mmCIF file with all atom_site columns, C-alpha atoms in Angstrom:
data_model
loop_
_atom_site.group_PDB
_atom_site.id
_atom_site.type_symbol
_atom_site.label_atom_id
_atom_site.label_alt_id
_atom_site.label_comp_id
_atom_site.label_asym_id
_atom_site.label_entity_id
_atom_site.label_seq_id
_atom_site.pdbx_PDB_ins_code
_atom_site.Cartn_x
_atom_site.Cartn_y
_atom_site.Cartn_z
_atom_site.occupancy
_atom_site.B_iso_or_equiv
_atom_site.pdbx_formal_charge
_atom_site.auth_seq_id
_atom_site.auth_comp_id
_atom_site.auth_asym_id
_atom_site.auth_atom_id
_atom_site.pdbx_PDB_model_num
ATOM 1   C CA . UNK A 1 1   ? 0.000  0.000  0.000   1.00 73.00 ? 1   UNK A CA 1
ATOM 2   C CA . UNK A 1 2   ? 1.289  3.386  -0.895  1.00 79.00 ? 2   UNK A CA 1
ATOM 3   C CA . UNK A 1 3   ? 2.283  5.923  2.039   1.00 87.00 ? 3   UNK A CA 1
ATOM 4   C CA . UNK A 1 4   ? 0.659  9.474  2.070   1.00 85.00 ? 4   UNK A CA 1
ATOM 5   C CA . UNK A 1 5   ? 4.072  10.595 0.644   1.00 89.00 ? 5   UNK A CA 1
ATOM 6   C CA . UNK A 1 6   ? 3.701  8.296  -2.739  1.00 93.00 ? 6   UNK A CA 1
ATOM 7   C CA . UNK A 1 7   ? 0.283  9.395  -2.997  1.00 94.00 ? 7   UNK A CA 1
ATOM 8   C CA . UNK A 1 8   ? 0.718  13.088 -3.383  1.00 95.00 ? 8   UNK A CA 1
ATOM 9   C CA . UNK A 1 9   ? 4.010  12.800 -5.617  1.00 97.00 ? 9   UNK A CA 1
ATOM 10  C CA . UNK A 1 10  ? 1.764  11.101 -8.222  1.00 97.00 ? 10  UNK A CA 1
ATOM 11  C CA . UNK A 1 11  ? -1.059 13.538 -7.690  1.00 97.00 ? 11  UNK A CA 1
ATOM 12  C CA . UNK A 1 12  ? 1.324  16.311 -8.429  1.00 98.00 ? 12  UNK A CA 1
ATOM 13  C CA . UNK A 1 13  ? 3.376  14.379 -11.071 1.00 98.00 ? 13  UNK A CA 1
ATOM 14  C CA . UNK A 1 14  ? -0.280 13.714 -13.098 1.00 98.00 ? 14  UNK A CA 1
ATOM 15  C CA . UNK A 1 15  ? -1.322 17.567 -12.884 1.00 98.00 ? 15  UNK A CA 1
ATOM 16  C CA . UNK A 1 16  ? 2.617  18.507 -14.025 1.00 97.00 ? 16  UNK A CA 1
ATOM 17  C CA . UNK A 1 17  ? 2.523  16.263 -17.062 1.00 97.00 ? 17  UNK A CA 1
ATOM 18  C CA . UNK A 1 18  ? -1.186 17.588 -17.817 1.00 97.00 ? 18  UNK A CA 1
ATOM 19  C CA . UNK A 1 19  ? -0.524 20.961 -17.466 1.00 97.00 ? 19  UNK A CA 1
ATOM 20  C CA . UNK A 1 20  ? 3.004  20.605 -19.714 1.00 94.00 ? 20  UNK A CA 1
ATOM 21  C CA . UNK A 1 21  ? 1.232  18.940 -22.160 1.00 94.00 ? 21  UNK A CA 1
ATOM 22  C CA . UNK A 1 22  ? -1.993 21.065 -22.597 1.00 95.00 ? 22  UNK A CA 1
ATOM 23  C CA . UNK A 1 23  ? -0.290 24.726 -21.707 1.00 93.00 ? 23  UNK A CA 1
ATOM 24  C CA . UNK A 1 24  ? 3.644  23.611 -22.673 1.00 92.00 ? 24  UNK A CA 1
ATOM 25  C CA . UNK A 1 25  ? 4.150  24.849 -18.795 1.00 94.00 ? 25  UNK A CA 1
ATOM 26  C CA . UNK A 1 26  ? 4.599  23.776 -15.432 1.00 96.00 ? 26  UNK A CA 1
ATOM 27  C CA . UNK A 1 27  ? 3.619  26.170 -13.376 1.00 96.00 ? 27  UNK A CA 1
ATOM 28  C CA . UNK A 1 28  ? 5.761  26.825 -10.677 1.00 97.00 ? 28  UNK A CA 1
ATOM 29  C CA . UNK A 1 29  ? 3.056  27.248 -8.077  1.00 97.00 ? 29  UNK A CA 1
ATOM 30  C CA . UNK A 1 30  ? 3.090  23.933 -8.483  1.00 97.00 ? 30  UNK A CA 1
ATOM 31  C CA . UNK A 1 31  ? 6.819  22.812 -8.310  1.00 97.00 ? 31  UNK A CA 1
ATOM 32  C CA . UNK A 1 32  ? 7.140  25.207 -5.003  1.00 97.00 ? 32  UNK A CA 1
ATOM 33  C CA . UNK A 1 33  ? 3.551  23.385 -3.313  1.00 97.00 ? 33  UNK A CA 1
ATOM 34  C CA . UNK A 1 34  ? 5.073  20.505 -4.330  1.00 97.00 ? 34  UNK A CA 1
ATOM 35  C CA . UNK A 1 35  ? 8.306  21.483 -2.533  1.00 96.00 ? 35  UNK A CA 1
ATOM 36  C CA . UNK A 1 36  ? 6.437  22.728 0.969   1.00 95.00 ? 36  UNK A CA 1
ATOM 37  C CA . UNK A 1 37  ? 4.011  19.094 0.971   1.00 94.00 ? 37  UNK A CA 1
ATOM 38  C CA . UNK A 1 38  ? 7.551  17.537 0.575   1.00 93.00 ? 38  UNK A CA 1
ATOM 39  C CA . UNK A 1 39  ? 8.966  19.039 3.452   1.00 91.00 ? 39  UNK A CA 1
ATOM 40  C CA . UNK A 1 40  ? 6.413  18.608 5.769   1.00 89.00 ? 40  UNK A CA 1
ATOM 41  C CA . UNK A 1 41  ? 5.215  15.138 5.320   1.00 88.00 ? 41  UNK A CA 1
ATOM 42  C CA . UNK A 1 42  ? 8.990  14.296 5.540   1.00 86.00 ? 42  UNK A CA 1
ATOM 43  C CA . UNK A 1 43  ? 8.876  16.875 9.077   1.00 85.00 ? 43  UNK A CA 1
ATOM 44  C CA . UNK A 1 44  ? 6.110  14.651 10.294  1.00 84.00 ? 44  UNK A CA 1
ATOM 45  C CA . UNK A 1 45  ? 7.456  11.466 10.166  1.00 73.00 ? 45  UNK A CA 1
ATOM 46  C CA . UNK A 1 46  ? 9.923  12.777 13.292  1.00 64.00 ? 46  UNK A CA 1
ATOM 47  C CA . UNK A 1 47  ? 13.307 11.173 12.883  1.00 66.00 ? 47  UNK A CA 1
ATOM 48  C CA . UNK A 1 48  ? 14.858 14.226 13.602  1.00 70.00 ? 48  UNK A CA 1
ATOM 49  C CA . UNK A 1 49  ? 17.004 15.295 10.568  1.00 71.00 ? 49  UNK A CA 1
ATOM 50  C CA . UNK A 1 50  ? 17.031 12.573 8.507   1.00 71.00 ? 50  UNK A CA 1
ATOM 51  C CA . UNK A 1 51  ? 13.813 13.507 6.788   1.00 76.00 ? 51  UNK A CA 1
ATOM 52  C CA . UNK A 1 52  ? 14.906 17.358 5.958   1.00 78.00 ? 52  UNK A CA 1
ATOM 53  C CA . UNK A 1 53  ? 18.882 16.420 5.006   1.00 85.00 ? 53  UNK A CA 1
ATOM 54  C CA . UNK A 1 54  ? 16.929 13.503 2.532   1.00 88.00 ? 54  UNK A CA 1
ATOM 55  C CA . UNK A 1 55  ? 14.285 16.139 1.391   1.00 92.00 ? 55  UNK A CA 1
ATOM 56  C CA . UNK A 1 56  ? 17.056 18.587 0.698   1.00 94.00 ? 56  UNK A CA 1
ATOM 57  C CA . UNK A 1 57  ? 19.485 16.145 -1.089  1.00 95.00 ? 57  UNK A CA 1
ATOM 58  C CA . UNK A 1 58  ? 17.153 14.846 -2.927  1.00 96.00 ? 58  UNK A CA 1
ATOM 59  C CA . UNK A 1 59  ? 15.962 18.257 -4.246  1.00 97.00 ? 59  UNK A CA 1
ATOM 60  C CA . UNK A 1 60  ? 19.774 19.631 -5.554  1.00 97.00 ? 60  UNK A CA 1
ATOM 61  C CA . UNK A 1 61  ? 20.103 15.679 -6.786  1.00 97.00 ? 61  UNK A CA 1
ATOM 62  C CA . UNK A 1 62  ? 16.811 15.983 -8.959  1.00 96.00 ? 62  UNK A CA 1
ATOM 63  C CA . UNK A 1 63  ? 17.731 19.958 -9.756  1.00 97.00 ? 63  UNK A CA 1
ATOM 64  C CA . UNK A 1 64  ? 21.533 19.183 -10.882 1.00 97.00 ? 64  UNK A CA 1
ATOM 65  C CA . UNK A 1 65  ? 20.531 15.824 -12.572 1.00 96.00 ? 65  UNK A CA 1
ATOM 66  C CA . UNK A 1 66  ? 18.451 17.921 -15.227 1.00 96.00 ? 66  UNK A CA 1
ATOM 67  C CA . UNK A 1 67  ? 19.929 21.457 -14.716 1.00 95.00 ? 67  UNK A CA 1
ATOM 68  C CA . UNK A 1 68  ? 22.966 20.561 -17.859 1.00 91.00 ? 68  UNK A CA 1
ATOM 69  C CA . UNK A 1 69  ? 20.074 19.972 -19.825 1.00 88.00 ? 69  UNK A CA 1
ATOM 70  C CA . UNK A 1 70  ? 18.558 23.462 -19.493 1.00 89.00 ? 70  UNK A CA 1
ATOM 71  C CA . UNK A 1 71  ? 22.017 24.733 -19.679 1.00 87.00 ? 71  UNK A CA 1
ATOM 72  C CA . UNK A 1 72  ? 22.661 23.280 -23.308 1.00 79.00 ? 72  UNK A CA 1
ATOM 73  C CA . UNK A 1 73  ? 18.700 24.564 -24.097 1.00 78.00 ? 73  UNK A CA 1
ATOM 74  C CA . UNK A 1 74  ? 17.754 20.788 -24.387 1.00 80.00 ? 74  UNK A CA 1
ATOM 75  C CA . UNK A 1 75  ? 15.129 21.384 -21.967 1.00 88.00 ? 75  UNK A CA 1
ATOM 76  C CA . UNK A 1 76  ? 12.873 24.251 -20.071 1.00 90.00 ? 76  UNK A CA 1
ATOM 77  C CA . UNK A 1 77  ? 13.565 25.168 -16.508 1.00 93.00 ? 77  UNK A CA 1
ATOM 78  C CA . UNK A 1 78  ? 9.931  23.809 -15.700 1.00 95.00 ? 78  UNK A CA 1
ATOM 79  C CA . UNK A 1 79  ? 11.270 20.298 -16.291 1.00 96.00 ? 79  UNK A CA 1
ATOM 80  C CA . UNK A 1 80  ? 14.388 21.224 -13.973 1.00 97.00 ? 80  UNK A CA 1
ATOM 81  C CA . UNK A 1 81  ? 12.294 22.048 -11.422 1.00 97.00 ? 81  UNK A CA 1
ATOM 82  C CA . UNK A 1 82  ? 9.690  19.261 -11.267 1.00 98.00 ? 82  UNK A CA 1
ATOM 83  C CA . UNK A 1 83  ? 12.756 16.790 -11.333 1.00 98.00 ? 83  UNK A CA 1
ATOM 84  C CA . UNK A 1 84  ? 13.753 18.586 -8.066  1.00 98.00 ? 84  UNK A CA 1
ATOM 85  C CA . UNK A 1 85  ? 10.478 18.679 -6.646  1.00 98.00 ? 85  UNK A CA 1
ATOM 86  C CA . UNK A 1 86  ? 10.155 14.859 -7.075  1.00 98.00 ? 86  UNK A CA 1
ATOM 87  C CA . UNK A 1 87  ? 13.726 14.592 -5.704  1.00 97.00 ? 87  UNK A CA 1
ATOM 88  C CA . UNK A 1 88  ? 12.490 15.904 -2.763  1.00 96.00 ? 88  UNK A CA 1
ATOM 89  C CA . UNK A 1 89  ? 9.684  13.320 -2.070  1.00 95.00 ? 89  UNK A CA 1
ATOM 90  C CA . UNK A 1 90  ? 11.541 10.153 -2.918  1.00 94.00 ? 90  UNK A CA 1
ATOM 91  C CA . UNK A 1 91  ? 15.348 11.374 -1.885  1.00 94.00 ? 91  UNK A CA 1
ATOM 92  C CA . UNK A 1 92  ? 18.493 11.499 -3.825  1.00 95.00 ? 92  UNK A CA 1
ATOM 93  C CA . UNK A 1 93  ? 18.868 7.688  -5.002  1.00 96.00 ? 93  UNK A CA 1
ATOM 94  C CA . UNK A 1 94  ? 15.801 7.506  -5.962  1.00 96.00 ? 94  UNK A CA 1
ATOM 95  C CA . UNK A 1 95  ? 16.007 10.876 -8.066  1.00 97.00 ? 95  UNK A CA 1
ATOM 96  C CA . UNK A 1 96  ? 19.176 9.207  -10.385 1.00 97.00 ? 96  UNK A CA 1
ATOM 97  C CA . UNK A 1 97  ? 17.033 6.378  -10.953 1.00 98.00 ? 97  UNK A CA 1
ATOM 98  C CA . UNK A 1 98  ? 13.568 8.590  -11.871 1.00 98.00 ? 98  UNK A CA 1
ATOM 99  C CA . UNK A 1 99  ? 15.703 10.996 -13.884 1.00 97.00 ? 99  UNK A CA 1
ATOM 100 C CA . UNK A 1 100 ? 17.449 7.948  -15.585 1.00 97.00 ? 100 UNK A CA 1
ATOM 101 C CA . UNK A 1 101 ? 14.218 6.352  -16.935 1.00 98.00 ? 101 UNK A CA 1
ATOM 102 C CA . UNK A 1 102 ? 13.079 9.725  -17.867 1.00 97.00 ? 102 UNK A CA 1
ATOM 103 C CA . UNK A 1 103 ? 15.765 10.242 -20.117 1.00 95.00 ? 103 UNK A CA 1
ATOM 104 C CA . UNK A 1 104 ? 14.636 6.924  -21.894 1.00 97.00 ? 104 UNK A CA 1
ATOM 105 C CA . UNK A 1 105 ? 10.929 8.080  -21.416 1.00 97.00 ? 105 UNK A CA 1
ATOM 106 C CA . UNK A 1 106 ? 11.758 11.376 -23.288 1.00 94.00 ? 106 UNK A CA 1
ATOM 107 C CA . UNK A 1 107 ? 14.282 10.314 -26.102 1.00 90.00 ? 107 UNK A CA 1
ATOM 108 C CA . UNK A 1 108 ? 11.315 7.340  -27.218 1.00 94.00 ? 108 UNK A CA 1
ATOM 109 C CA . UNK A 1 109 ? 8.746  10.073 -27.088 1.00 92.00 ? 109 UNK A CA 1
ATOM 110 C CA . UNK A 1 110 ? 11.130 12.696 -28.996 1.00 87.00 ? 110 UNK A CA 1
ATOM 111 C CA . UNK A 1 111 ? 11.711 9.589  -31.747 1.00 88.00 ? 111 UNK A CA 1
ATOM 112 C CA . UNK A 1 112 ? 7.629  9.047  -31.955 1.00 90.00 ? 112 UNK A CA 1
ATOM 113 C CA . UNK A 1 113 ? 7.137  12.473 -32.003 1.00 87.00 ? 113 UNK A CA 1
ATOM 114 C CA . UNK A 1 114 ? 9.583  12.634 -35.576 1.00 84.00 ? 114 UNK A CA 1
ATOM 115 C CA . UNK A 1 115 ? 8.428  9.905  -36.782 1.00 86.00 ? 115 UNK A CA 1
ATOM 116 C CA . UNK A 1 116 ? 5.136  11.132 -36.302 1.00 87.00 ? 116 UNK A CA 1
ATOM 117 C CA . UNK A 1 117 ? 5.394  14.289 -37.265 1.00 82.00 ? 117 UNK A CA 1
ATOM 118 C CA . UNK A 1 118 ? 7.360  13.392 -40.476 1.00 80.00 ? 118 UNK A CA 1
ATOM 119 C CA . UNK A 1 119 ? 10.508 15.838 -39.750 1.00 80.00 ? 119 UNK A CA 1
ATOM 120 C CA . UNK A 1 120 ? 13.316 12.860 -38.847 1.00 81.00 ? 120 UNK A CA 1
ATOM 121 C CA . UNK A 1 121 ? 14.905 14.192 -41.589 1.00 83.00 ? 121 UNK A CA 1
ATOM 122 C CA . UNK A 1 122 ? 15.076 17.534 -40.281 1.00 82.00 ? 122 UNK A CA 1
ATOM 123 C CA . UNK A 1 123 ? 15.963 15.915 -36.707 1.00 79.00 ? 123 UNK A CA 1
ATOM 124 C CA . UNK A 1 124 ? 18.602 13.237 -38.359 1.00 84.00 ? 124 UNK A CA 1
ATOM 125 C CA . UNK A 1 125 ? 19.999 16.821 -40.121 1.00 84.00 ? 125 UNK A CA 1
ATOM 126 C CA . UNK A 1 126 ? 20.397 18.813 -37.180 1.00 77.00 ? 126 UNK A CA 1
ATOM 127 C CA . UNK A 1 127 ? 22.544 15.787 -35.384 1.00 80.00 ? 127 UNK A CA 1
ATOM 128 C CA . UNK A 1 128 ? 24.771 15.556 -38.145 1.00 82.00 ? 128 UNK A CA 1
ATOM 129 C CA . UNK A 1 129 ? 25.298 19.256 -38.535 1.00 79.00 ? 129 UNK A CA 1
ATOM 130 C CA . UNK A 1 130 ? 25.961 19.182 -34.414 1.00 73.00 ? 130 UNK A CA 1
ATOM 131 C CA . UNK A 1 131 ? 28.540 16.003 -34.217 1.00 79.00 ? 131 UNK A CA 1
ATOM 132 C CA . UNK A 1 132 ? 29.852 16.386 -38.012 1.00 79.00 ? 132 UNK A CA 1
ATOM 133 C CA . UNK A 1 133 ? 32.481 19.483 -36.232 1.00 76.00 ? 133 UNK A CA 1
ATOM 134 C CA . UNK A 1 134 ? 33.029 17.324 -32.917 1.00 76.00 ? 134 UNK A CA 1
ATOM 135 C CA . UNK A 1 135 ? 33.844 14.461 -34.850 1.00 81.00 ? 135 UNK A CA 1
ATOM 136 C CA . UNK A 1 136 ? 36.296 15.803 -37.170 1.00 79.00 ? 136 UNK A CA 1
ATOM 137 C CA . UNK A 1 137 ? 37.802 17.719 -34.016 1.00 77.00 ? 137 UNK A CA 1
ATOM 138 C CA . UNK A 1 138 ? 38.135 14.676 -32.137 1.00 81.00 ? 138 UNK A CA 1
ATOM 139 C CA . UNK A 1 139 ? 40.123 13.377 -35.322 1.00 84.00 ? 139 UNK A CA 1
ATOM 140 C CA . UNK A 1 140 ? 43.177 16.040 -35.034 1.00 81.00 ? 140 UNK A CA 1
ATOM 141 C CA . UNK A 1 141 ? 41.253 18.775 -37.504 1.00 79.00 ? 141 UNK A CA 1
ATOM 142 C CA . UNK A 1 142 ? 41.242 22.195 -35.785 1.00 73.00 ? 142 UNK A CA 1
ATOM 143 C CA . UNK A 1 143 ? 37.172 23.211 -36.183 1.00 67.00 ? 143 UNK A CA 1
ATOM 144 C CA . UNK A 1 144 ? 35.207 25.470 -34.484 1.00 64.00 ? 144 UNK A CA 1
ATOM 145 C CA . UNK A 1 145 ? 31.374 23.535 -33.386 1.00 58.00 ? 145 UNK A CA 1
ATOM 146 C CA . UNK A 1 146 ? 28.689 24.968 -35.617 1.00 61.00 ? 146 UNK A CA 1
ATOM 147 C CA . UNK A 1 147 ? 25.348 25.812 -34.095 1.00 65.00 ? 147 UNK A CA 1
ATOM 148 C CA . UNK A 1 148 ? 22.310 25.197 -35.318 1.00 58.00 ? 148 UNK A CA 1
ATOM 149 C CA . UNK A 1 149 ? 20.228 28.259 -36.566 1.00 66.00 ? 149 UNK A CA 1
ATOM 150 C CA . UNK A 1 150 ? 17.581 29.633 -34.607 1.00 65.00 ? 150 UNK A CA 1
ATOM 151 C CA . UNK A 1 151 ? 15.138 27.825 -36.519 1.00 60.00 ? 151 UNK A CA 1
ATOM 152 C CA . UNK A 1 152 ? 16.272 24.627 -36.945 1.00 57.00 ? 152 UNK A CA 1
ATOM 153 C CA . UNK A 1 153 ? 15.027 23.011 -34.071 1.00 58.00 ? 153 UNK A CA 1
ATOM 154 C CA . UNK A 1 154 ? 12.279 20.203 -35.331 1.00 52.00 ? 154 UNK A CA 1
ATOM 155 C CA . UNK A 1 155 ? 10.009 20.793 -32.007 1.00 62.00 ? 155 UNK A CA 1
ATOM 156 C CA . UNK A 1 156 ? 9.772  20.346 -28.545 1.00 78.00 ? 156 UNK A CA 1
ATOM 157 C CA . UNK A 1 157 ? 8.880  17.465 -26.031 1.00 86.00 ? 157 UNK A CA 1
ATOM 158 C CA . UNK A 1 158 ? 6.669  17.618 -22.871 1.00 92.00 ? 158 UNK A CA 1
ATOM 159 C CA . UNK A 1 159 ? 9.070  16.213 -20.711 1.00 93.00 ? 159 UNK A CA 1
ATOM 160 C CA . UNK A 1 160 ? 7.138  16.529 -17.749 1.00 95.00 ? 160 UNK A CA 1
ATOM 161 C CA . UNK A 1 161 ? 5.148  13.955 -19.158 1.00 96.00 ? 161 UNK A CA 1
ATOM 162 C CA . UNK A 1 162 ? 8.026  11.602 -19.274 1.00 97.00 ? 162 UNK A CA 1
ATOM 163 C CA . UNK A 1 163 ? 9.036  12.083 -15.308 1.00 97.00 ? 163 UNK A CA 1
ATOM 164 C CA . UNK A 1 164 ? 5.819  11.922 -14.415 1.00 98.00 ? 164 UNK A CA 1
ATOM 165 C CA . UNK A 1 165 ? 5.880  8.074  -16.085 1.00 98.00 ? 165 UNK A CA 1
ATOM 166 C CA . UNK A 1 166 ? 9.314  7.459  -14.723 1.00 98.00 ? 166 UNK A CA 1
ATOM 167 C CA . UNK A 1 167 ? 8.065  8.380  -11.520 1.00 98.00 ? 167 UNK A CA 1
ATOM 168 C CA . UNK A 1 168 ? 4.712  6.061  -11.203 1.00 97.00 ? 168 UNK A CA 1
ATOM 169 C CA . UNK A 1 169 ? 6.352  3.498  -13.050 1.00 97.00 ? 169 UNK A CA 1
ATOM 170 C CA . UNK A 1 170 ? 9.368  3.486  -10.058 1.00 97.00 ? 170 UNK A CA 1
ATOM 171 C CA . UNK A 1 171 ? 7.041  4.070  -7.065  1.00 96.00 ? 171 UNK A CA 1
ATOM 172 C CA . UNK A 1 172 ? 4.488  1.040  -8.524  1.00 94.00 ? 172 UNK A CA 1
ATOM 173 C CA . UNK A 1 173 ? 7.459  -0.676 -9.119  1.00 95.00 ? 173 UNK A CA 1
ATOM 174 C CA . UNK A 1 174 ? 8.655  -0.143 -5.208  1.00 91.00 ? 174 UNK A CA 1
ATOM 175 C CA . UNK A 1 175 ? 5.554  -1.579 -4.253  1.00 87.00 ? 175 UNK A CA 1
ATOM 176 C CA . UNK A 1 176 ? 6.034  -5.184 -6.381  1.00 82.00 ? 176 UNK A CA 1
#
């Protein structure tokens, strides 16, 4: 049976992946909610600071897991942030393995979404142009990386639809 803790992470997972996927947002009224229910339940549970030092490392594990992502515009700060709220329920182990599966979770979505959408072309064209200059580099050749235009990028993915997945499928899978 799940614990009050479970319970609400997948309430507020669901209503994240929703919200990305109908508005392209997660709002952060959310996220920070999310943060403060975190905190408390793990208050409540009264084993002095081992609740807050796992709420807080799992919150910078979840935020630093995704933040290189947002970094290299890969992803939106939303996604950053619900990865750290959910770090903060289930604590830093648990936050390498939810971020882990939704990294596979996103990069099948992102391949069904160009296959779908009929631009792998365009996607298969922007890798090249992006590794084509690292791969020569790493050869000996003296090149400067070449960025992709402005417009070049063949859409975005609602990735707070893939933690949300990675995190029900872990927590069911907790509970096996």
């Amino acid at each position: 049976m799940m614990n009050a803790i479970e319970v609400i992470l997948i309430c507020l997972v669901a209503q994240a992946a929703v919200t990305d996927l109908a508005l392209r947002k997660i709002p952060n009224v959310l996220i920070l909610s999310g943060l403060l229910l975190a905190l408390m339940l793990h208050m409540l549970g009264n084993q002095h600071w081992a609740p807050l030092t796992q709420w807080v490392a799992g919150s910078l594990a979840g935020f630093f897991l995704f933040l290189p992502l947002y970094l290299l515009r890969g992803m939106a700060a939303g996604d950053v942030k619900l990865m750290a709220m959910v770090g903060s329920f289930v604590g830093p182990l648990m936050a390498l393995k939810v971020a882990a599966l939704a990294t596979l979770i996103g990069g099948l979505m992102g391949l069904l979404m160009l296959l779908f959408n009929g631009r792998w072309r365009d996607g298969w064209r922007n890798v090249v142009t992006i590794c084509k200059p690292l791969l020569l580099r790493s050869l000996g050749m003296p090149l400067q990386a070449v960025p992709l235009a402005p417009g070049a990028s063949v859409g975005g993915i609602p990735y707070g639809l893939a933690i949300a997945l990675a995190t029900m499928t872990l927590v069911a899978l907790a509970h096996r």
